[in-house]
PDB file of C-alpha atoms and ligand atoms in Angstrom:
ATOM      1  CA  MET A  86       0.000   0.000   0.000  1.00 65.00           C
ATOM      2  CA  SER A  87       1.266   3.484  -0.847  1.00 79.00           C
ATOM      3  CA  ASP A  88       2.058   6.317   1.581  1.00 93.00           C
ATOM      4  CA  LEU A  89      -0.669   8.871   2.122  1.00 92.00           C
ATOM      5  CA  LEU A  90       0.109  12.531   1.442  1.00 95.00           C
ATOM      6  CA  ARG A  91      -2.192  14.095   3.994  1.00 94.00           C
ATOM      7  CA  GLY A  92      -3.180  17.741   3.637  1.00 94.00           C
ATOM      8  CA  ALA A  93      -4.201  17.977   7.277  1.00 93.00           C
ATOM      9  CA  SER A  94      -0.690  17.399   8.599  1.00 93.00           C
ATOM     10  CA  ALA A  95       0.771  19.935   6.129  1.00 96.00           C
ATOM     11  CA  ALA A  96      -2.017  22.384   7.067  1.00 96.00           C
ATOM     12  CA  ARG A  97      -1.305  21.931  10.780  1.00 96.00           C
ATOM     13  CA  ALA A  98       2.393  22.700  10.352  1.00 96.00           C
ATOM     14  CA  LEU A  99       1.656  25.760   8.193  1.00 97.00           C
ATOM     15  CA  THR A 100      -1.063  27.000  10.568  1.00 98.00           C
ATOM     16  CA  GLU A 101       1.382  26.921  13.500  1.00 97.00           C
ATOM     17  CA  ARG A 102       3.922  28.924  11.511  1.00 97.00           C
ATOM     18  CA  LEU A 103       1.268  31.431  10.411  1.00 98.00           C
ATOM     19  CA  ALA A 104      -0.077  31.922  13.936  1.00 98.00           C
ATOM     20  CA  ALA A 105       3.436  32.905  15.084  1.00 97.00           C
ATOM     21  CA  GLU A 106       3.878  35.211  12.096  1.00 97.00           C
ATOM     22  CA  SER A 107       0.503  36.840  12.706  1.00 97.00           C
ATOM     23  CA  ALA A 108       1.357  37.379  16.391  1.00 96.00           C
ATOM     24  CA  ALA A 109       4.539  39.192  15.317  1.00 95.00           C
ATOM     25  CA  LEU A 110       2.531  41.369  12.909  1.00 94.00           C
ATOM     26  CA  ARG A 111      -0.077  42.166  15.559  1.00 94.00           C
ATOM     27  CA  ALA A 112       2.717  43.155  17.955  1.00 94.00           C
ATOM     28  CA  ARG A 113       3.730  45.727  15.317  1.00 92.00           C
ATOM     29  CA  GLY A 114       0.159  47.014  15.121  1.00 91.00           C
ATOM     30  CA  PHE A 115      -1.032  45.141  12.002  1.00 90.00           C
ATOM     31  CA  MET A 116      -4.085  42.879  12.151  1.00 96.00           C
ATOM     32  CA  PRO A 117      -3.957  40.700   9.022  1.00 98.00           C
ATOM     33  CA  THR A 118      -7.484  40.813   7.638  1.00 98.00           C
ATOM     34  CA  LEU A 119      -9.294  38.816   4.979  1.00 98.00           C
ATOM     35  CA  ALA A 120     -12.523  39.987   3.360  1.00 98.00           C
ATOM     36  CA  ILE A 121     -14.690  37.261   1.830  1.00 98.00           C
ATOM     37  CA  VAL A 122     -17.162  38.459  -0.792  1.00 98.00           C
ATOM     38  CA  ARG A 123     -20.102  36.145  -1.371  1.00 98.00           C
ATOM     39  CA  VAL A 124     -23.020  36.584  -3.764  1.00 98.00           C
ATOM     40  CA  GLY A 125     -26.034  34.461  -2.830  1.00 98.00           C
ATOM     41  CA  GLU A 126     -25.999  31.377  -0.619  1.00 97.00           C
ATOM     42  CA  ARG A 127     -24.673  28.438  -2.660  1.00 96.00           C
ATOM     43  CA  ASP A 128     -23.897  25.471  -0.410  1.00 93.00           C
ATOM     44  CA  ASP A 129     -20.331  25.182  -1.812  1.00 92.00           C
ATOM     45  CA  ASP A 130     -19.639  28.855  -1.098  1.00 96.00           C
ATOM     46  CA  LEU A 131     -21.025  28.645   2.431  1.00 97.00           C
ATOM     47  CA  ALA A 132     -18.947  25.528   3.157  1.00 94.00           C
ATOM     48  CA  TYR A 133     -15.739  27.123   1.844  1.00 95.00           C
ATOM     49  CA  GLU A 134     -16.471  30.352   3.707  1.00 97.00           C
ATOM     50  CA  ARG A 135     -16.941  28.398   6.954  1.00 97.00           C
ATOM     51  CA  ALA A 136     -13.690  26.491   6.425  1.00 96.00           C
ATOM     52  CA  ALA A 137     -11.788  29.682   5.550  1.00 97.00           C
ATOM     53  CA  ARG A 138     -13.076  31.527   8.629  1.00 98.00           C
ATOM     54  CA  GLN A 139     -12.218  28.602  10.880  1.00 97.00           C
ATOM     55  CA  ARG A 140      -8.682  28.385   9.502  1.00 97.00           C
ATOM     56  CA  ALA A 141      -8.291  32.172   9.695  1.00 98.00           C
ATOM     57  CA  ALA A 142      -9.154  32.069  13.405  1.00 98.00           C
ATOM     58  CA  GLN A 143      -6.460  29.402  13.951  1.00 97.00           C
ATOM     59  CA  CYS A 144      -3.898  31.468  12.017  1.00 98.00           C
ATOM     60  CA  GLY A 145      -4.633  34.748  13.795  1.00 98.00           C
ATOM     61  CA  VAL A 146      -6.194  36.294  10.687  1.00 98.00           C
ATOM     62  CA  ALA A 147      -9.343  38.404  11.079  1.00 98.00           C
ATOM     63  CA  ALA A 148     -12.061  37.470   8.581  1.00 98.00           C
ATOM     64  CA  ARG A 149     -15.104  39.422   7.584  1.00 97.00           C
ATOM     65  CA  THR A 150     -17.765  38.523   5.061  1.00 98.00           C
ATOM     66  CA  VAL A 151     -19.476  40.892   2.677  1.00 98.00           C
ATOM     67  CA  ALA A 152     -22.616  38.974   1.668  1.00 98.00           C
ATOM     68  CA  LEU A 153     -24.635  40.243  -1.287  1.00 98.00           C
ATOM     69  CA  PRO A 154     -28.024  38.826  -2.288  1.00 98.00           C
ATOM     70  CA  GLY A 155     -28.143  36.314  -5.151  1.00 98.00           C
ATOM     71  CA  ASP A 156     -29.780  38.918  -7.393  1.00 98.00           C
ATOM     72  CA  ALA A 157     -27.187  41.626  -6.616  1.00 98.00           C
ATOM     73  CA  THR A 158     -26.428  43.945  -9.525  1.00 98.00           C
ATOM     74  CA  GLN A 159     -23.053  44.192 -11.214  1.00 98.00           C
ATOM     75  CA  GLU A 160     -22.776  47.742  -9.840  1.00 98.00           C
ATOM     76  CA  ALA A 161     -23.341  46.556  -6.262  1.00 98.00           C
ATOM     77  CA  LEU A 162     -20.679  43.867  -6.619  1.00 98.00           C
ATOM     78  CA  LEU A 163     -18.158  46.249  -8.198  1.00 98.00           C
ATOM     79  CA  HIS A 164     -18.882  48.822  -5.506  1.00 98.00           C
ATOM     80  CA  ALA A 165     -18.204  46.271  -2.726  1.00 98.00           C
ATOM     81  CA  LEU A 166     -14.958  45.056  -4.321  1.00 98.00           C
ATOM     82  CA  THR A 167     -13.713  48.576  -5.052  1.00 98.00           C
ATOM     83  CA  ALA A 168     -14.468  49.680  -1.476  1.00 98.00           C
ATOM     84  CA  LEU A 169     -12.536  46.706  -0.028  1.00 98.00           C
ATOM     85  CA  SER A 170      -9.665  47.322  -2.456  1.00 98.00           C
ATOM     86  CA  GLY A 171      -9.380  50.866  -1.101  1.00 98.00           C
ATOM     87  CA  ASP A 172      -9.835  49.930   2.581  1.00 98.00           C
ATOM     88  CA  ALA A 173      -6.436  50.005   4.309  1.00 96.00           C
ATOM     89  CA  ARG A 174      -7.733  47.703   7.083  1.00 97.00           C
ATOM     90  CA  VAL A 175      -8.277  44.868   4.568  1.00 98.00           C
ATOM     91  CA  HIS A 176      -5.203  42.983   3.291  1.00 98.00           C
ATOM     92  CA  GLY A 177      -6.740  40.172   1.270  1.00 98.00           C
ATOM     93  CA  ILE A 178      -9.938  39.788  -0.776  1.00 98.00           C
ATOM     94  CA  LEU A 179     -11.474  36.413  -1.631  1.00 98.00           C
ATOM     95  CA  LEU A 180     -14.335  36.503  -4.135  1.00 98.00           C
ATOM     96  CA  LEU A 181     -16.328  33.260  -4.009  1.00 98.00           C
ATOM     97  CA  ARG A 182     -16.918  31.947  -7.532  1.00 97.00           C
ATOM     98  CA  PRO A 183     -18.531  30.918  -9.773  1.00 96.00           C
ATOM     99  CA  LEU A 184     -20.699  34.024  -9.615  1.00 98.00           C
ATOM    100  CA  PRO A 185     -24.388  33.885 -10.565  1.00 98.00           C
ATOM    101  CA  ALA A 186     -24.715  33.854 -14.377  1.00 98.00           C
ATOM    102  CA  HIS A 187     -26.019  37.441 -14.646  1.00 98.00           C
ATOM    103  CA  LEU A 188     -22.755  38.851 -13.251  1.00 98.00           C
ATOM    104  CA  ASP A 189     -19.589  39.578 -15.258  1.00 98.00           C
ATOM    105  CA  ASP A 190     -16.811  37.485 -13.698  1.00 98.00           C
ATOM    106  CA  ALA A 191     -13.916  39.190 -15.518  1.00 98.00           C
ATOM    107  CA  ALA A 192     -15.073  42.685 -14.511  1.00 98.00           C
ATOM    108  CA  ALA A 193     -15.505  41.563 -10.886  1.00 98.00           C
ATOM    109  CA  CYS A 194     -12.007  40.065 -10.734  1.00 98.00           C
ATOM    110  CA  ALA A 195     -10.581  43.230 -12.293  1.00 98.00           C
ATOM    111  CA  ALA A 196     -12.059  45.286  -9.436  1.00 98.00           C
ATOM    112  CA  ILE A 197      -9.806  43.535  -6.893  1.00 98.00           C
ATOM    113  CA  ALA A 198      -6.579  45.398  -6.095  1.00 98.00           C
ATOM    114  CA  PRO A 199      -3.723  43.109  -7.301  1.00 97.00           C
ATOM    115  CA  GLU A 200      -1.837  43.458  -3.989  1.00 97.00           C
ATOM    116  CA  LYS A 201      -4.937  42.098  -2.167  1.00 98.00           C
ATOM    117  CA  ASP A 202      -5.638  39.374  -4.740  1.00 98.00           C
ATOM    118  CA  VAL A 203      -4.935  36.443  -2.390  1.00 98.00           C
ATOM    119  CA  ASP A 204      -6.557  33.878  -4.725  1.00 98.00           C
ATOM    120  CA  GLY A 205      -4.714  34.955  -7.860  1.00 98.00           C
ATOM    121  CA  VAL A 206      -7.729  35.895 -10.000  1.00 98.00           C
ATOM    122  CA  THR A 207      -6.586  39.228 -11.465  1.00 98.00           C
ATOM    123  CA  ARG A 208      -4.750  39.643 -14.762  1.00 98.00           C
ATOM    124  CA  ALA A 209      -1.833  41.149 -12.808  1.00 97.00           C
ATOM    125  CA  SER A 210      -1.522  38.019 -10.640  1.00 98.00           C
ATOM    126  CA  MET A 211      -1.724  35.773 -13.707  1.00 97.00           C
ATOM    127  CA  ALA A 212       0.941  37.825 -15.492  1.00 97.00           C
ATOM    128  CA  ALA A 213       3.227  37.635 -12.436  1.00 97.00           C
ATOM    129  CA  LEU A 214       2.793  33.860 -12.297  1.00 97.00           C
ATOM    130  CA  TYR A 215       3.551  33.574 -16.007  1.00 96.00           C
ATOM    131  CA  ALA A 216       6.624  35.793 -15.703  1.00 96.00           C
ATOM    132  CA  GLY A 217       7.855  34.031 -12.558  1.00 92.00           C
ATOM    133  CA  GLU A 218       7.553  37.268 -10.556  1.00 94.00           C
ATOM    134  CA  ALA A 219       6.201  37.893  -7.044  1.00 92.00           C
ATOM    135  CA  GLY A 220       2.411  37.633  -6.760  1.00 95.00           C
ATOM    136  CA  PHE A 221      -0.261  35.314  -5.439  1.00 98.00           C
ATOM    137  CA  ALA A 222      -1.048  32.080  -7.267  1.00 98.00           C
ATOM    138  CA  PRO A 223      -4.534  30.556  -6.960  1.00 98.00           C
ATOM    139  CA  CYS A 224      -4.715  28.887  -3.536  1.00 98.00           C
ATOM    140  CA  THR A 225      -5.545  25.383  -4.793  1.00 98.00           C
ATOM    141  CA  ALA A 226      -2.581  25.331  -7.187  1.00 98.00           C
ATOM    142  CA  ALA A 227      -0.289  26.676  -4.464  1.00 98.00           C
ATOM    143  CA  ALA A 228      -1.678  24.048  -2.059  1.00 98.00           C
ATOM    144  CA  CYS A 229      -0.644  21.262  -4.476  1.00 98.00           C
ATOM    145  CA  LEU A 230       2.920  22.571  -4.408  1.00 98.00           C
ATOM    146  CA  ALA A 231       2.928  22.995  -0.636  1.00 97.00           C
ATOM    147  CA  LEU A 232       1.680  19.439  -0.176  1.00 97.00           C
ATOM    148  CA  LEU A 233       4.400  18.015  -2.419  1.00 97.00           C
ATOM    149  CA  ARG A 234       7.061  20.060  -0.591  1.00 96.00           C
ATOM    150  CA  HIS A 235       5.716  18.993   2.810  1.00 95.00           C
ATOM    151  CA  GLY A 236       5.873  15.361   1.661  1.00 95.00           C
ATOM    152  CA  GLY A 237       9.512  15.832   0.584  1.00 96.00           C
ATOM    153  CA  VAL A 238       8.682  14.876  -3.006  1.00 97.00           C
ATOM    154  CA  PRO A 239      11.605  15.786  -5.284  1.00 97.00           C
ATOM    155  CA  LEU A 240      10.510  18.083  -8.118  1.00 98.00           C
ATOM    156  CA  ASP A 241      13.767  19.391  -9.598  1.00 98.00           C
ATOM    157  CA  GLY A 242      14.276  17.415 -12.803  1.00 98.00           C
ATOM    158  CA  SER A 243      11.234  15.206 -12.141  1.00 98.00           C
ATOM    159  CA  ARG A 244       8.672  14.445 -14.821  1.00 98.00           C
ATOM    160  CA  VAL A 245       5.297  15.840 -13.784  1.00 98.00           C
ATOM    161  CA  VAL A 246       2.067  15.305 -15.692  1.00 99.00           C
ATOM    162  CA  VAL A 247      -0.768  17.697 -14.850  1.00 99.00           C
ATOM    163  CA  VAL A 248      -4.176  16.496 -16.045  1.00 99.00           C
ATOM    164  CA  GLY A 249      -6.352  19.600 -16.519  1.00 98.00           C
ATOM    165  CA  ARG A 250      -5.570  23.110 -17.760  1.00 98.00           C
ATOM    166  CA  SER A 251      -8.123  25.309 -15.987  1.00 97.00           C
ATOM    167  CA  GLY A 252      -7.124  28.779 -14.869  1.00 96.00           C
ATOM    168  CA  VAL A 253      -7.704  27.923 -11.202  1.00 95.00           C
ATOM    169  CA  VAL A 254      -5.850  24.633 -10.887  1.00 98.00           C
ATOM    170  CA  GLY A 255      -4.097  22.904 -13.799  1.00 98.00           C
ATOM    171  CA  ARG A 256      -2.515  25.852 -15.591  1.00 98.00           C
ATOM    172  CA  PRO A 257      -1.192  27.703 -12.517  1.00 98.00           C
ATOM    173  CA  ALA A 258      -0.013  24.419 -10.969  1.00 98.00           C
ATOM    174  CA  ALA A 259       1.949  23.681 -14.164  1.00 98.00           C
ATOM    175  CA  LEU A 260       3.616  27.120 -14.000  1.00 98.00           C
ATOM    176  CA  LEU A 261       4.482  26.688 -10.309  1.00 98.00           C
ATOM    177  CA  LEU A 262       5.962  23.252 -11.037  1.00 98.00           C
ATOM    178  CA  LEU A 263       8.034  24.717 -13.868  1.00 97.00           C
ATOM    179  CA  ARG A 264       9.479  27.175 -11.331  1.00 96.00           C
ATOM    180  CA  GLU A 265      10.592  24.149  -9.314  1.00 97.00           C
ATOM    181  CA  ASN A 266      12.498  22.910 -12.388  1.00 98.00           C
ATOM    182  CA  ALA A 267      10.144  20.004 -12.995  1.00 98.00           C
ATOM    183  CA  THR A 268       9.656  18.798 -16.574  1.00 98.00           C
ATOM    184  CA  VAL A 269       5.956  19.487 -16.994  1.00 98.00           C
ATOM    185  CA  THR A 270       3.425  17.993 -19.396  1.00 98.00           C
ATOM    186  CA  VAL A 271      -0.116  19.388 -19.349  1.00 98.00           C
ATOM    187  CA  ALA A 272      -2.784  16.915 -20.471  1.00 98.00           C
ATOM    188  CA  HIS A 273      -6.402  17.846 -21.202  1.00 98.00           C
ATOM    189  CA  SER A 274      -9.546  16.529 -22.845  1.00 98.00           C
ATOM    190  CA  HIS A 275      -7.902  16.422 -26.294  1.00 98.00           C
ATOM    191  CA  THR A 276      -4.833  14.495 -25.114  1.00 98.00           C
ATOM    192  CA  ARG A 277      -4.388  11.211 -26.979  1.00 98.00           C
ATOM    193  CA  ALA A 278      -3.421   8.039 -25.072  1.00 98.00           C
ATOM    194  CA  LEU A 279      -3.913   9.691 -21.679  1.00 98.00           C
ATOM    195  CA  SER A 280      -3.023   6.522 -19.794  1.00 98.00           C
ATOM    196  CA  GLU A 281       0.396   6.299 -21.525  1.00 98.00           C
ATOM    197  CA  VAL A 282       1.097   9.980 -20.880  1.00 98.00           C
ATOM    198  CA  CYS A 283       0.175   9.586 -17.202  1.00 98.00           C
ATOM    199  CA  ARG A 284       2.374   6.522 -16.752  1.00 98.00           C
ATOM    200  CA  GLU A 285       5.415   8.550 -17.861  1.00 98.00           C
ATOM    201  CA  ALA A 286       5.105  10.811 -14.824  1.00 98.00           C
ATOM    202  CA  ASP A 287       7.099  10.696 -11.607  1.00 98.00           C
ATOM    203  CA  VAL A 288       4.405  12.955 -10.159  1.00 98.00           C
ATOM    204  CA  LEU A 289       0.851  12.808 -11.507  1.00 98.00           C
ATOM    205  CA  LEU A 290      -1.343  15.788 -10.560  1.00 98.00           C
ATOM    206  CA  VAL A 291      -4.967  15.289 -11.530  1.00 98.00           C
ATOM    207  CA  ALA A 292      -7.416  18.204 -11.736  1.00 98.00           C
ATOM    208  CA  ALA A 293      -9.882  17.115 -14.404  1.00 98.00           C
ATOM    209  CA  GLY A 294     -13.161  17.389 -12.543  1.00 97.00           C
ATOM    210  CA  ARG A 295     -14.129  13.860 -13.704  1.00 98.00           C
ATOM    211  CA  ALA A 296     -14.857  11.390 -10.915  1.00 96.00           C
ATOM    212  CA  GLY A 297     -12.736   8.240 -11.249  1.00 96.00           C
ATOM    213  CA  LEU A 298     -11.032   9.298 -14.513  1.00 98.00           C
ATOM    214  CA  ILE A 299      -7.662   7.878 -13.432  1.00 98.00           C
ATOM    215  CA  GLY A 300      -7.483   4.142 -12.735  1.00 98.00           C
ATOM    216  CA  ALA A 301      -4.946   1.333 -12.559  1.00 98.00           C
ATOM    217  CA  ALA A 302      -4.130   1.621 -16.281  1.00 98.00           C
ATOM    218  CA  HIS A 303      -2.873   5.217 -15.822  1.00 98.00           C
ATOM    219  CA  VAL A 304      -0.271   4.588 -13.118  1.00 98.00           C
ATOM    220  CA  ARG A 305       2.883   2.613 -12.355  1.00 98.00           C
ATOM    221  CA  PRO A 306       4.763   1.706  -9.163  1.00 98.00           C
ATOM    222  CA  GLY A 307       6.722   4.477  -7.463  1.00 97.00           C
ATOM    223  CA  GLN A 308       4.658   7.415  -8.727  1.00 98.00           C
ATOM    224  CA  VAL A 309       3.341  10.195  -6.512  1.00 98.00           C
ATOM    225  CA  VAL A 310      -0.325  10.969  -7.254  1.00 98.00           C
ATOM    226  CA  VAL A 311      -2.017  14.216  -6.229  1.00 98.00           C
ATOM    227  CA  ASP A 312      -5.782  14.117  -6.687  1.00 98.00           C
ATOM    228  CA  VAL A 313      -7.328  17.604  -6.718  1.00 98.00           C
ATOM    229  CA  GLY A 314     -10.770  16.460  -7.825  1.00 97.00           C
ATOM    230  CA  ILE A 315     -13.607  16.497  -5.373  1.00 95.00           C
ATOM    231  CA  HIS A 316     -17.034  15.010  -6.064  1.00 95.00           C
ATOM    232  CA  ALA A 317     -20.010  14.251  -3.855  1.00 91.00           C
ATOM    233  CA  ALA A 318     -21.579  10.822  -4.386  1.00 85.00           C
ATOM    234  CA  PRO A 319     -25.363  10.456  -4.046  1.00 86.00           C
ATOM    235  CA  ASP A 320     -24.833   8.907  -0.579  1.00 90.00           C
ATOM    236  CA  GLY A 321     -23.015  12.080   0.540  1.00 87.00           C
ATOM    237  CA  SER A 322     -19.524  10.540   0.516  1.00 92.00           C
ATOM    238  CA  LEU A 323     -16.693  12.333  -1.316  1.00 94.00           C
ATOM    239  CA  CYS A 324     -14.367  10.982  -3.988  1.00 95.00           C
ATOM    240  CA  GLY A 325     -11.723  12.359  -6.322  1.00 97.00           C
ATOM    241  CA  ASP A 326     -10.705  12.145  -9.990  1.00 98.00           C
ATOM    242  CA  VAL A 327      -8.605   9.091  -9.121  1.00 98.00           C
ATOM    243  CA  LYS A 328     -10.020   5.648  -8.331  1.00 97.00           C
ATOM    244  CA  PHE A 329      -8.287   5.495  -4.956  1.00 97.00           C
ATOM    245  CA  ASP A 330      -8.884   1.789  -4.257  1.00 96.00           C
ATOM    246  CA  GLU A 331      -7.396   0.780  -7.628  1.00 97.00           C
ATOM    247  CA  VAL A 332      -4.493   3.217  -7.677  1.00 98.00           C
ATOM    248  CA  ALA A 333      -3.292   3.316  -4.041  1.00 97.00           C
ATOM    249  CA  PRO A 334      -1.992  -0.304  -4.028  1.00 97.00           C
ATOM    250  CA  ILE A 335       0.164   0.440  -7.108  1.00 98.00           C
ATOM    251  CA  VAL A 336       1.767   3.873  -6.611  1.00 98.00           C
ATOM    252  CA  GLY A 337       4.347   5.104  -4.092  1.00 97.00           C
ATOM    253  CA  ALA A 338       2.262   7.876  -2.533  1.00 97.00           C
ATOM    254  CA  ILE A 339      -1.204   9.350  -3.025  1.00 98.00           C
ATOM    255  CA  THR A 340      -3.428  12.044  -1.556  1.00 97.00           C
ATOM    256  CA  PRO A 341      -6.690  10.849  -0.007  1.00 95.00           C
ATOM    257  CA  VAL A 342      -9.990  12.579  -0.912  1.00 95.00           C
ATOM    258  CA  PRO A 343     -11.129  14.130   1.323  1.00 93.00           C
ATOM    259  CA  GLY A 344      -8.074  15.029   3.406  1.00 94.00           C
ATOM    260  CA  GLY A 345      -5.624  15.836   0.596  1.00 95.00           C
ATOM    261  CA  VAL A 346      -5.183  19.116  -1.260  1.00 96.00           C
ATOM    262  CA  GLY A 347      -8.513  20.544  -0.073  1.00 92.00           C
ATOM    263  CA  ALA A 348      -7.416  20.392   3.561  1.00 89.00           C
ATOM    264  CA  LEU A 349      -4.474  22.689   2.809  1.00 96.00           C
ATOM    265  CA  THR A 350      -6.150  25.288   0.591  1.00 97.00           C
ATOM    266  CA  THR A 351      -7.497  27.501   3.386  1.00 97.00           C
ATOM    267  CA  ALA A 352      -4.100  27.532   5.149  1.00 98.00           C
ATOM    268  CA  ILE A 353      -2.511  28.763   1.913  1.00 98.00           C
ATOM    269  CA  LEU A 354      -5.225  31.439   1.710  1.00 98.00           C
ATOM    270  CA  CYS A 355      -4.237  32.645   5.194  1.00 98.00           C
ATOM    271  CA  GLN A 356      -0.551  32.547   4.249  1.00 98.00           C
ATOM    272  CA  HIS A 357      -1.312  34.868   1.337  1.00 98.00           C
ATOM    273  CA  VAL A 358      -3.262  37.255   3.598  1.00 98.00           C
ATOM    274  CA  ILE A 359      -0.355  37.412   6.069  1.00 97.00           C
ATOM    275  CA  GLN A 360       2.087  38.038   3.231  1.00 97.00           C
ATOM    276  CA  ALA A 361      -0.198  40.767   1.856  1.00 97.00           C
ATOM    277  CA  ALA A 362      -0.234  42.332   5.335  1.00 95.00           C
ATOM    278  CA  GLY A 363       3.560  42.523   5.288  1.00 91.00           C
ATOM    279  CA  GLY A 364       4.471  39.251   6.957  1.00 78.00           C
ATOM    280  CA  SER A 365       7.232  36.993   5.638  1.00 74.00           C
ATOM    281  CA  ALA A 366       5.309  33.716   6.092  1.00 73.00           C
TER     282      ALA A 366
HETATM  283  P1  LIG B 603     -12.473  22.556 -14.842  1.00 69.20           P
HETATM  284  O1  LIG B 603     -12.443  24.033 -14.957  1.00 69.20           O
HETATM  285  O2  LIG B 603     -13.691  21.809 -15.242  1.00 69.20           O
HETATM  286  O3  LIG B 603     -11.252  21.988 -15.740  1.00 69.20           O
HETATM  287  C1  LIG B 603     -11.087  20.618 -15.948  1.00 69.20           C
HETATM  288  C2  LIG B 603      -9.865  20.374 -16.815  1.00 69.20           C
HETATM  289  O4  LIG B 603      -9.725  18.972 -16.970  1.00 69.20           O
HETATM  290  C3  LIG B 603      -9.985  20.963 -18.209  1.00 69.20           C
HETATM  291  O5  LIG B 603      -8.752  21.533 -18.599  1.00 69.20           O
HETATM  292  C4  LIG B 603     -10.337  19.750 -19.089  1.00 69.20           C
HETATM  293  O6  LIG B 603      -9.792  19.797 -20.388  1.00 69.20           O
HETATM  294  C5  LIG B 603      -9.661  18.627 -18.351  1.00 69.20           C
HETATM  295  N1  LIG B 603     -10.371  17.373 -18.585  1.00 69.20           N
HETATM  296  C6  LIG B 603     -11.700  17.140 -18.472  1.00 69.20           C
HETATM  297  N2  LIG B 603     -11.990  15.872 -18.843  1.00 69.20           N
HETATM  298  C7  LIG B 603     -10.813  15.303 -19.174  1.00 69.20           C
HETATM  299  C8  LIG B 603     -10.451  14.018 -19.660  1.00 69.20           C
HETATM  300  N3  LIG B 603     -11.372  13.055 -19.870  1.00 69.20           N
HETATM  301  N4  LIG B 603      -9.152  13.771 -19.926  1.00 69.20           N
HETATM  302  C9  LIG B 603      -8.212  14.726 -19.730  1.00 69.20           C
HETATM  303  N5  LIG B 603      -8.498  15.975 -19.280  1.00 69.20           N
HETATM  304  C10 LIG B 603      -9.784  16.249 -19.019  1.00 69.20           C
HETATM  305  O7  LIG B 603     -12.118  22.074 -13.369  1.00 69.20           O
HETATM  306  P2  LIG B 603     -11.213  22.781 -12.211  1.00 69.20           P
HETATM  307  O8  LIG B 603     -11.889  23.998 -11.719  1.00 69.20           O
HETATM  308  O9  LIG B 603      -9.803  22.850 -12.660  1.00 69.20           O
HETATM  309  O10 LIG B 603     -11.334  21.681 -11.083  1.00 69.20           O
HETATM  310  C11 LIG B 603     -10.850  20.374 -11.254  1.00 69.20           C
HETATM  311  C12 LIG B 603     -11.267  19.525 -10.076  1.00 69.20           C
HETATM  312  O11 LIG B 603     -10.656  20.043  -8.905  1.00 69.20           O
HETATM  313  C13 LIG B 603     -12.775  19.519  -9.796  1.00 69.20           C
HETATM  314  O12 LIG B 603     -13.145  18.238  -9.356  1.00 69.20           O
HETATM  315  C14 LIG B 603     -12.936  20.518  -8.663  1.00 69.20           C
HETATM  316  O13 LIG B 603     -14.047  20.230  -7.845  1.00 69.20           O
HETATM  317  C15 LIG B 603     -11.649  20.299  -7.916  1.00 69.20           C
HETATM  318  N6  LIG B 603     -11.217  21.454  -7.112  1.00 69.20           N
HETATM  319  C16 LIG B 603     -10.768  21.184  -5.872  1.00 69.20           C
HETATM  320  C17 LIG B 603     -10.307  22.212  -5.079  1.00 69.20           C
HETATM  321  C18 LIG B 603      -9.728  21.884  -3.734  1.00 69.20           C
HETATM  322  O14 LIG B 603      -9.458  22.761  -2.924  1.00 69.20           O
HETATM  323  N7  LIG B 603      -9.491  20.595  -3.459  1.00 69.20           N
HETATM  324  C19 LIG B 603     -10.351  23.529  -5.523  1.00 69.20           C
HETATM  325  C20 LIG B 603     -10.781  23.773  -6.842  1.00 69.20           C
HETATM  326  C21 LIG B 603     -11.205  22.706  -7.621  1.00 69.20           C
HETATM  327  P3  LIG B 603     -10.218  20.897 -21.502  1.00 69.20           P
HETATM  328  O15 LIG B 603      -9.492  22.149 -21.107  1.00 69.20           O
HETATM  329  O16 LIG B 603      -9.719  20.323 -22.776  1.00 69.20           O
HETATM  330  O17 LIG B 603     -11.708  21.035 -21.412  1.00 69.20           O
END
């Protein structure tokens, strides 16, 4: 049976470090503060908001929510984001997405000040990531990297296959891995012979949003598998993009779902807020 790469243990270690960093900032008169902007009351948004607030409390980060009704106008949303961008007491802004269909996502993201863009959604953050400059990467992509680092997985010179090229996970994760000197292949829905491509990897990072896409035929002994996917089964249980029971007996290490990348994402969010507030976390 493979080793488990557990997000909770990585999150615990990071949370302890962040709490100390936040205490140092508070001693200098700064209260690191996250503003969460939510439109409507989607269950996913409420769950993530709850998890983020809980983690923020553990990290010594103040969190406040700006909740707009589900039928909020574009003007109301832009007004809220612009006000938070100009509020010196707020260091990080998290906009919960996807937004309701009547709202313009690109315009909303553009209203977030780049220095407060702790989830890497602005063009400025994307450009910084592309150019390898300072800036915040999307939290989930950064959490994948943090989990691999915490697990001591060698990346320099390793072959990494990322399955998925979305702007929130696959693409930014590929750029972060390139920074670590990994040799990165990005696979997607047009990739031919996906199983062969996946078997070439030392590290296989799967963010396809397809429950059970990756099975025994896609892996080989010794690989490290990071499963970003998260899906709710009709019975309420959660599973990932990887068939855990098939894959875990073959590979060297694998993230469980739940308890893998997702467990670390909110700690990374808090790390970004503390950095935005001037901390060195
Ligand atoms: P997304 O926007 O739907 O993107 C999915 C990507 O996977 C696309 O690039 C798509 O290719 C590719 N893909 C789909 N089917 C494929 C197939 N059969 N073979 C190869 N590639 C395929 O999804 P996302 O937002 O990146 O999220 C991915 C998963 O991560 C979801 O399950 C989501 O719930 C989960 N997630 C987890 C967290 C967390 O904190 N754990 C956070 C965010 C997301 P094309 O580009 O060609 O369409």
